[in-house]
Amino acid sequence: QVQLVESGGGLVQTGGSLRLSCAASGRTFSNYAVGWFRQAPGKEREFVMSISWSGGNNYYADSVKGRFTISRDNAKNTVYLQMNSLKPEDTAVYYCAATLYGLGYPKREEYDYWGQGTQVTVSS
């Protein structure tokens, strides 16, 4: 069992940057794959980027290629999403999700635990 809490969202201008954090409690986070998803108003929740439990396998959506980076600090039980060159289309609630010994597969059904989300708004 693991509980996840996202933070770091906010309001930024086009071209700006944010770093989101996903902090875990309850179990050793290093044993979990972690994925980031986002959901904009009126749209389905979509996959953004992930990292496997071993850290050696990443997936990403084409829409964020070259702009977003995922990383983890196992000593702090935290995974980060660094978002650069933000665009208005990145506006959404961002969620982190985890699954034990996962490969970071880019599908919502692959993840067992979810945070409550943090709002990211990019203005033009």
mmCIF file of C-alpha atoms in Angstrom:
data_model
loop_
_atom_site.group_PDB
_atom_site.id
_atom_site.type_symbol
_atom_site.label_atom_id
_atom_site.label_comp_id
_atom_site.label_asym_id
_atom_site.label_seq_id
_atom_site.Cartn_x
_atom_site.Cartn_y
_atom_site.Cartn_z
ATOM 1 C CA GLN A 1 0.000 0.000 0.000
ATOM 2 C CA VAL A 2 1.177 3.498 -0.792
ATOM 3 C CA GLN A 3 -0.335 6.970 -0.523
ATOM 4 C CA LEU A 4 0.592 9.646 -3.065
ATOM 5 C CA VAL A 5 0.413 13.443 -2.779
ATOM 6 C CA GLU A 6 1.137 15.780 -5.698
ATOM 7 C CA SER A 7 2.347 19.351 -5.306
ATOM 8 C CA GLY A 8 4.020 22.125 -7.286
ATOM 9 C CA GLY A 9 1.236 23.176 -9.614
ATOM 10 C CA GLY A 10 0.363 26.784 -10.282
ATOM 11 C CA LEU A 11 -0.145 29.510 -12.856
ATOM 12 C CA VAL A 12 2.632 30.246 -15.351
ATOM 13 C CA GLN A 13 2.996 32.069 -18.656
ATOM 14 C CA THR A 14 3.645 30.361 -21.962
ATOM 15 C CA GLY A 15 7.295 29.323 -22.112
ATOM 16 C CA GLY A 16 7.650 29.064 -18.356
ATOM 17 C CA SER A 17 8.588 26.102 -16.186
ATOM 18 C CA LEU A 18 7.214 24.169 -13.229
ATOM 19 C CA ARG A 19 8.430 21.191 -11.243
ATOM 20 C CA LEU A 20 5.770 18.870 -9.897
ATOM 21 C CA SER A 21 6.432 16.538 -6.984
ATOM 22 C CA CYS A 22 4.822 13.221 -6.111
ATOM 23 C CA ALA A 23 5.546 12.286 -2.511
ATOM 24 C CA ALA A 24 4.806 8.757 -1.306
ATOM 25 C CA SER A 25 4.240 7.272 2.120
ATOM 26 C CA GLY A 26 3.488 3.820 3.477
ATOM 27 C CA ARG A 27 5.930 1.677 1.495
ATOM 28 C CA THR A 28 9.348 1.864 -0.132
ATOM 29 C CA PHE A 29 8.722 3.936 -3.243
ATOM 30 C CA SER A 30 11.749 2.582 -5.089
ATOM 31 C CA ASN A 31 9.837 -0.654 -5.758
ATOM 32 C CA TYR A 32 7.121 1.148 -7.735
ATOM 33 C CA ALA A 33 6.828 2.348 -11.278
ATOM 34 C CA VAL A 34 5.466 5.896 -11.342
ATOM 35 C CA GLY A 35 3.495 7.548 -14.096
ATOM 36 C CA TRP A 36 2.247 11.086 -14.586
ATOM 37 C CA PHE A 37 -1.157 11.676 -16.155
ATOM 38 C CA ARG A 38 -3.156 14.814 -16.826
ATOM 39 C CA GLN A 39 -6.781 15.704 -17.386
ATOM 40 C CA ALA A 40 -8.010 18.917 -18.978
ATOM 41 C CA PRO A 41 -11.626 20.132 -18.681
ATOM 42 C CA GLY A 42 -13.919 18.104 -20.909
ATOM 43 C CA LYS A 43 -11.190 15.638 -21.880
ATOM 44 C CA GLU A 44 -10.177 12.156 -20.791
ATOM 45 C CA ARG A 45 -7.239 11.573 -18.507
ATOM 46 C CA GLU A 46 -4.144 11.042 -20.646
ATOM 47 C CA PHE A 47 -0.696 9.609 -20.088
ATOM 48 C CA VAL A 48 2.220 12.052 -19.898
ATOM 49 C CA MET A 49 5.430 10.341 -18.769
ATOM 50 C CA SER A 50 6.603 7.449 -16.592
ATOM 51 C CA ILE A 51 9.588 5.735 -15.023
ATOM 52 C CA SER A 52 9.912 2.025 -14.228
ATOM 53 C CA TRP A 53 10.523 0.646 -10.742
ATOM 54 C CA SER A 54 14.191 0.143 -11.629
ATOM 55 C CA GLY A 55 14.508 3.574 -13.207
ATOM 56 C CA GLY A 56 15.796 2.103 -16.453
ATOM 57 C CA ASN A 57 12.690 2.312 -18.607
ATOM 58 C CA ASN A 58 10.821 5.514 -19.475
ATOM 59 C CA TYR A 59 7.786 6.220 -21.635
ATOM 60 C CA TYR A 60 6.481 9.590 -22.735
ATOM 61 C CA ALA A 61 3.724 11.161 -24.767
ATOM 62 C CA ASP A 62 4.708 12.738 -28.072
ATOM 63 C CA SER A 63 3.161 16.026 -26.967
ATOM 64 C CA VAL A 64 5.766 16.510 -24.208
ATOM 65 C CA LYS A 65 8.847 15.071 -25.902
ATOM 66 C CA GLY A 66 11.863 17.301 -25.386
ATOM 67 C CA ARG A 67 10.061 19.507 -22.861
ATOM 68 C CA PHE A 68 9.311 17.335 -19.807
ATOM 69 C CA THR A 69 11.665 15.200 -17.714
ATOM 70 C CA ILE A 70 10.860 12.623 -15.047
ATOM 71 C CA SER A 71 13.198 11.738 -12.187
ATOM 72 C CA ARG A 72 13.092 10.122 -8.776
ATOM 73 C CA ASP A 73 14.797 10.563 -5.432
ATOM 74 C CA ASN A 74 14.303 7.275 -3.606
ATOM 75 C CA ALA A 75 15.839 8.616 -0.395
ATOM 76 C CA LYS A 76 12.980 11.129 -0.238
ATOM 77 C CA ASN A 77 10.297 8.782 -1.609
ATOM 78 C CA THR A 78 9.580 11.399 -4.250
ATOM 79 C CA VAL A 79 9.205 11.491 -8.025
ATOM 80 C CA TYR A 80 9.443 14.740 -9.966
ATOM 81 C CA LEU A 81 8.101 16.000 -13.256
ATOM 82 C CA GLN A 82 10.131 18.911 -14.605
ATOM 83 C CA MET A 83 8.055 20.811 -17.157
ATOM 84 C CA ASN A 84 9.758 23.337 -19.432
ATOM 85 C CA SER A 85 8.579 25.396 -22.399
ATOM 86 C CA LEU A 86 5.011 25.171 -21.178
ATOM 87 C CA LYS A 87 2.145 25.781 -23.571
ATOM 88 C CA PRO A 88 -1.537 26.573 -22.955
ATOM 89 C CA GLU A 89 -2.361 23.044 -24.129
ATOM 90 C CA ASP A 90 -0.499 21.738 -21.062
ATOM 91 C CA THR A 91 -3.184 23.213 -18.801
ATOM 92 C CA ALA A 92 -4.702 20.361 -16.790
ATOM 93 C CA VAL A 93 -4.886 18.674 -13.437
ATOM 94 C CA TYR A 94 -1.774 16.526 -13.141
ATOM 95 C CA TYR A 95 -1.871 13.195 -11.303
ATOM 96 C CA CYS A 96 0.836 10.796 -10.279
ATOM 97 C CA ALA A 97 0.186 7.074 -10.121
ATOM 98 C CA ALA A 98 2.159 4.030 -9.009
ATOM 99 C CA THR A 99 2.231 0.253 -9.346
ATOM 100 C CA LEU A 100 4.466 -2.262 -7.607
ATOM 101 C CA TYR A 101 7.394 -3.523 -9.716
ATOM 102 C CA GLY A 102 5.852 -1.939 -12.780
ATOM 103 C CA LEU A 103 7.549 -1.126 -16.066
ATOM 104 C CA GLY A 104 5.953 2.282 -16.421
ATOM 105 C CA TYR A 105 3.641 1.179 -19.213
ATOM 106 C CA PRO A 106 1.740 4.194 -20.619
ATOM 107 C CA LYS A 107 -1.782 3.022 -19.821
ATOM 108 C CA ARG A 108 -3.996 4.152 -16.956
ATOM 109 C CA GLU A 109 -5.110 0.594 -16.188
ATOM 110 C CA GLU A 110 -1.510 -0.403 -15.357
ATOM 111 C CA TYR A 111 -1.456 1.699 -12.167
ATOM 112 C CA ASP A 112 -2.987 0.777 -8.812
ATOM 113 C CA TYR A 113 -2.459 3.887 -6.655
ATOM 114 C CA TRP A 114 -3.331 7.495 -7.473
ATOM 115 C CA GLY A 115 -2.866 10.917 -5.955
ATOM 116 C CA GLN A 116 -5.535 13.628 -5.882
ATOM 117 C CA GLY A 117 -3.906 15.884 -8.462
ATOM 118 C CA THR A 118 -2.404 19.362 -8.712
ATOM 119 C CA GLN A 119 -3.610 22.106 -11.052
ATOM 120 C CA VAL A 120 -1.317 23.480 -13.748
ATOM 121 C CA THR A 121 -2.522 26.512 -15.697
ATOM 122 C CA VAL A 122 -0.520 28.025 -18.565
ATOM 123 C CA SER A 123 -1.636 31.441 -19.762
ATOM 124 C CA SER A 124 -1.000 32.951 -23.180
#
